[in-house]
Coordinates of C-alpha atoms in Angstrom, one line a residue:
Chain A
M1 CA 41.6 -8.5 5.7
S2 CA 43.2 -9.1 2.4
E3 CA 45.4 -6.5 0.7
A4 CA 43.3 -6.9 -2.5
L5 CA 40.2 -5.7 -0.6
K6 CA 42.0 -2.8 1.1
T7 CA 43.3 -1.7 -2.3
L8 CA 39.7 -2.0 -3.8
I9 CA 38.2 0.1 -1.0
A10 CA 40.9 2.8 -1.5
A11 CA 40.2 2.7 -5.2
C12 CA 36.4 3.1 -4.6
R13 CA 37.0 6.0 -2.4
K14 CA 39.1 7.7 -5.0
G15 CA 36.5 7.1 -7.6
E16 CA 38.9 4.9 -9.6
Q17 CA 36.5 1.9 -9.1
P18 CA 32.7 1.9 -8.9
Y19 CA 31.4 0.9 -5.4
Q20 CA 29.5 -1.9 -7.3
A21 CA 32.9 -3.7 -7.4
L22 CA 32.4 -4.4 -3.6
V23 CA 29.3 -6.3 -4.5
E24 CA 30.8 -8.1 -7.4
R25 CA 33.4 -9.8 -5.2
V26 CA 30.8 -11.4 -3.0
P27 CA 29.0 -14.3 -4.8
Y28 CA 25.9 -14.3 -2.7
A29 CA 25.4 -10.6 -3.1
Q30 CA 25.7 -11.0 -6.9
F31 CA 23.2 -13.9 -6.7
L32 CA 20.7 -11.6 -5.0
G33 CA 21.4 -9.0 -7.6
I34 CA 22.3 -6.2 -5.2
R35 CA 23.1 -2.8 -6.8
I36 CA 24.9 0.1 -5.2
E37 CA 24.1 3.6 -6.4
A38 CA 26.6 6.3 -5.3
R39 CA 26.3 10.0 -5.1
G40 CA 29.8 10.9 -4.0
E41 CA 30.3 8.9 -0.8
E42 CA 26.6 8.6 -0.2
L43 CA 25.5 5.1 -1.1
S44 CA 22.1 3.7 -1.6
F45 CA 21.5 0.0 -1.8
V46 CA 19.0 -1.5 -4.2
L47 CA 17.6 -5.1 -4.5
P48 CA 16.1 -5.1 -8.0
K49 CA 13.0 -7.2 -8.2
A50 CA 13.9 -10.7 -9.5
D51 CA 12.1 -14.0 -9.8
T52 CA 14.9 -15.8 -7.9
N53 CA 14.1 -13.7 -4.8
V54 CA 10.4 -14.5 -4.6
G55 CA 9.2 -16.5 -1.6
N56 CA 5.5 -16.6 -2.2
P57 CA 4.7 -16.8 -5.9
T58 CA 0.9 -16.5 -5.5
L59 CA 1.0 -13.0 -3.8
P60 CA 3.7 -12.5 -5.2
A61 CA 6.0 -11.6 -2.3
L62 CA 9.7 -11.5 -1.8
H63 CA 11.3 -14.2 0.3
G64 CA 12.1 -12.8 3.8
G65 CA 15.5 -14.5 3.6
A66 CA 16.4 -12.6 0.4
V67 CA 15.4 -9.3 2.0
A68 CA 17.4 -10.2 5.1
G69 CA 20.5 -11.2 3.1
F70 CA 20.3 -7.9 1.2
M71 CA 20.1 -5.9 4.4
E72 CA 23.0 -7.7 5.9
Q73 CA 25.1 -7.2 2.9
A74 CA 24.2 -3.5 2.8
A75 CA 25.3 -3.2 6.4
L76 CA 28.5 -5.0 5.7
I77 CA 29.5 -2.7 2.9
F78 CA 28.3 0.4 4.7
L79 CA 30.4 -0.5 7.8
L80 CA 33.4 -1.3 5.7
L81 CA 33.3 2.2 4.2
E82 CA 32.7 3.9 7.6
M83 CA 36.0 2.8 9.0
G84 CA 39.1 4.9 8.5
E85 CA 41.3 1.9 8.6
P86 CA 39.0 -0.9 7.4
K87 CA 38.7 -4.2 9.2
L88 CA 36.7 -7.1 7.9
P89 CA 33.3 -7.2 9.6
K90 CA 32.0 -10.6 10.5
T91 CA 28.3 -11.0 11.5
I92 CA 27.8 -11.9 15.1
D93 CA 24.1 -11.6 15.1
F94 CA 21.3 -10.3 12.9
T95 CA 17.8 -9.5 14.1
I96 CA 15.0 -8.5 11.8
D97 CA 11.4 -7.4 12.2
Y98 CA 9.2 -7.8 9.2
L99 CA 6.6 -5.0 9.1
R100 CA 5.0 -5.4 5.7
A101 CA 5.0 -8.0 2.9
G102 CA 7.9 -7.3 0.5
L103 CA 6.0 -7.0 -2.8
F104 CA 7.5 -8.0 -6.2
R105 CA 9.2 -4.7 -6.8
D106 CA 12.6 -3.0 -6.2
T107 CA 13.6 -2.8 -2.5
F108 CA 15.9 -0.1 -1.0
A109 CA 18.0 -0.2 2.1
E110 CA 19.4 2.5 4.3
C111 CA 22.0 1.9 7.0
R112 CA 22.9 3.9 10.2
V113 CA 25.9 3.0 12.4
T114 CA 24.8 3.2 16.0
R115 CA 28.1 2.5 17.5
L116 CA 31.5 1.8 15.9
G117 CA 33.9 0.5 18.5
R118 CA 37.3 -1.0 18.1
R119 CA 36.1 -4.6 18.1
I120 CA 32.4 -4.4 17.5
G121 CA 30.1 -2.4 15.2
N122 CA 26.4 -2.0 15.6
V123 CA 24.3 -1.1 12.5
N124 CA 20.6 -0.4 12.0
I125 CA 19.1 -1.1 8.6
E126 CA 15.8 -0.2 7.1
A127 CA 14.3 -1.6 4.0
W128 CA 11.5 0.1 2.0
Q129 CA 9.8 -0.2 -1.3
T130 CA 7.2 2.6 -1.9
R131 CA 8.2 5.2 0.7
R132 CA 11.0 5.6 3.1
D133 CA 8.6 6.1 6.0
E134 CA 6.8 2.9 5.3
P135 CA 9.6 0.3 5.9
I136 CA 8.9 -3.3 5.0
A137 CA 11.6 -4.5 7.4
I138 CA 13.9 -3.1 10.1
A139 CA 17.0 -4.9 11.3
R140 CA 19.9 -4.5 13.5
A141 CA 23.2 -6.4 13.5
H142 CA 26.4 -6.7 15.4
F143 CA 29.6 -7.2 13.5
L144 CA 33.0 -8.4 14.8
L145 CA 35.7 -6.2 13.4
S146 CA 38.5 -8.5 12.8
D147 CA 42.1 -7.8 11.8
E148 CA 43.1 -11.4 11.1
G149 CA 42.5 -13.6 8.0
A150 CA 40.6 -12.7 4.9
Chain B
M1 CA 15.2 -24.4 -5.5
E2 CA 17.9 -21.7 -5.8
L3 CA 19.3 -22.5 -2.3
G4 CA 19.1 -26.2 -3.0
I5 CA 17.2 -27.0 0.2
E6 CA 16.0 -30.5 0.8
V7 CA 13.9 -31.7 3.7
T8 CA 15.3 -34.8 5.2
E9 CA 13.0 -35.3 8.2
A10 CA 9.6 -33.9 9.1
E11 CA 7.8 -34.6 12.4
E12 CA 5.1 -32.7 14.2
Y13 CA 7.5 -30.8 16.4
R14 CA 10.7 -30.9 14.4
V15 CA 11.8 -30.4 10.8
T16 CA 15.3 -31.1 9.5
A17 CA 16.6 -29.9 6.1
I18 CA 19.9 -29.6 4.3
M19 CA 21.5 -26.9 2.2
P20 CA 24.5 -28.2 0.3
W21 CA 27.4 -25.8 -0.2
Q22 CA 27.2 -23.9 -3.5
A23 CA 29.7 -21.4 -4.9
R24 CA 27.0 -18.8 -5.4
L25 CA 26.1 -18.8 -1.8
V26 CA 29.5 -17.7 -0.6
G27 CA 30.0 -14.5 1.3
N28 CA 33.8 -14.4 1.7
P29 CA 35.5 -15.1 -1.7
D30 CA 38.9 -15.6 0.0
S31 CA 37.7 -18.4 2.3
G32 CA 34.7 -19.8 0.6
I33 CA 32.6 -19.3 3.8
L34 CA 28.8 -19.1 3.1
H35 CA 27.2 -15.7 3.4
G36 CA 25.3 -15.1 6.7
G37 CA 22.3 -14.1 4.5
A38 CA 22.3 -17.5 2.8
V39 CA 22.2 -19.3 6.2
F40 CA 19.5 -16.8 7.3
A41 CA 17.3 -17.5 4.2
F42 CA 17.8 -21.3 4.7
L43 CA 16.8 -21.2 8.4
D44 CA 13.9 -18.8 7.8
Q45 CA 12.6 -21.4 5.3
V46 CA 13.1 -24.2 7.8
G47 CA 11.2 -22.2 10.4
G48 CA 8.3 -21.8 8.1
L49 CA 8.3 -25.6 7.4
A50 CA 8.4 -26.2 11.2
V51 CA 5.1 -24.3 11.4
A52 CA 3.7 -26.2 8.5
T53 CA 4.3 -29.6 10.0
R54 CA 3.0 -28.5 13.4
V55 CA -0.4 -27.3 11.9
Y56 CA -0.6 -30.2 9.4
P57 CA -3.1 -31.3 8.0
S58 CA -4.3 -27.7 8.0
F59 CA -2.4 -25.4 5.6
E60 CA -1.6 -21.8 6.6
I61 CA 0.4 -18.9 5.1
T62 CA 2.9 -18.1 7.8
P63 CA 4.9 -14.9 7.2
T64 CA 7.8 -14.3 9.5
I65 CA 7.2 -11.6 12.2
D66 CA 10.7 -11.5 13.6
F67 CA 13.9 -13.5 13.4
R68 CA 17.1 -13.3 15.3
L69 CA 20.1 -15.3 14.2
D70 CA 23.4 -15.7 16.2
H71 CA 26.4 -16.8 14.1
L72 CA 28.4 -19.0 16.5
R73 CA 31.2 -19.9 14.0
A74 CA 31.8 -19.9 10.3
P75 CA 30.8 -23.0 8.2
A76 CA 33.7 -24.6 6.4
K77 CA 33.9 -24.4 2.7
G78 CA 32.2 -27.3 0.9
K79 CA 30.3 -28.5 3.9
T80 CA 26.6 -29.2 3.7
V81 CA 24.6 -27.2 6.3
V82 CA 21.9 -29.0 8.3
G83 CA 19.0 -26.9 9.7
V84 CA 16.6 -28.0 12.4
G85 CA 13.5 -26.1 13.3
E86 CA 11.3 -26.8 16.3
C87 CA 7.9 -25.3 16.9
Y88 CA 8.0 -25.2 20.7
R89 CA 4.8 -23.2 21.2
L90 CA 1.8 -22.7 19.0
T91 CA -0.9 -20.1 19.9
E92 CA -4.0 -19.1 18.0
H93 CA -2.1 -16.4 16.0
V94 CA 1.6 -16.9 16.5
A95 CA 4.0 -19.8 16.2
F96 CA 7.3 -19.8 18.2
I97 CA 10.3 -21.5 16.6
R98 CA 13.8 -22.4 17.7
L99 CA 16.4 -23.0 15.0
T100 CA 19.8 -24.6 14.9
A101 CA 22.3 -25.0 12.0
Y102 CA 25.3 -27.3 12.0
E103 CA 27.6 -29.0 9.5
E104 CA 26.5 -32.5 8.5
G105 CA 27.7 -34.9 11.2
Q106 CA 28.6 -32.0 13.6
E107 CA 25.3 -31.7 15.5
H108 CA 27.0 -31.0 18.8
D109 CA 29.0 -28.0 17.4
P110 CA 26.3 -25.6 16.0
L111 CA 27.2 -22.9 13.4
A112 CA 24.2 -20.8 14.3
T113 CA 21.2 -20.6 16.5
G114 CA 18.0 -18.6 15.9
L115 CA 14.7 -17.7 17.4
A116 CA 11.8 -16.7 15.3
T117 CA 8.0 -16.0 15.4
Y118 CA 5.6 -16.6 12.5
M119 CA 2.1 -15.2 12.0
R120 CA -0.6 -17.8 11.4
M121 CA -2.8 -16.5 8.7
K122 CA -6.1 -18.1 8.2
I123 CA -7.4 -15.2 6.1
S124 CA -6.1 -14.3 2.7
A125 CA -2.7 -12.6 2.6
Q126 CA -4.1 -9.6 0.8
N127 CA -6.6 -8.9 3.6
Y128 CA -3.9 -9.2 6.3
F129 CA -1.2 -7.0 4.7
G130 CA -3.6 -4.5 3.3
K131 CA -2.3 -1.9 0.9
S132 CA 0.0 1.0 1.4
K133 CA -2.0 3.9 2.6
H134 CA -0.7 5.9 -0.3
E135 CA -1.8 3.5 -3.0

């Protein structure tokens, strides 16, 4: 991964840079409008409600693709910060179950690393709106942890 | 509209659409590679369209039940992505869709393959999803 990203991660950990800077370097994450709220090293991911993320304007409901992209990005950043010596995670596969309609309101994501190996990381992601125990979607993803390239 | 998706072919069993490369859909700023989530959103939409053409002339709301996407390789910067959705099985309540994405002109070297199911909703969405039990 690039030196610039390594430096940024180190700066975030020291509190010299907000974690939000990790979102700002990713154009698609910015387009979705993802926000990171940090309490120390505990991060919560927020997808604020936005017209550009609506899939069904009559309900209105969020687009499943926007929710999935948000959850994937949350997992990427979460995994990036879990690693002592960070490697760039690349998505191998992403599987999502939609449990409820994503209504036109803020969405939150929580991540849990199931297994962090040398080459592959497995992350579970839950997205919810009104209550944590009523997820609108659950997802799991595998990431290739790569040394090479950006 | 935001993803710039355009349907190029629509048949009963198969829909093809394109998503031109856009700077705001990038996931890796160093390489210009599209975000996995952008490819996902595109193919989720193509899957929905594949259900729509299969049930045409009837119109149904078809929320995604589940979706798995395998990223086989990264799309090159600047390349238009083509998505193909095929509804290979339609039951009374569920549509089964197979999805493939490739760079324009590279249909034999796919970027991503996906498998999804969609709910066929003949009742109003409000009735189906109901309300949160706490509301």
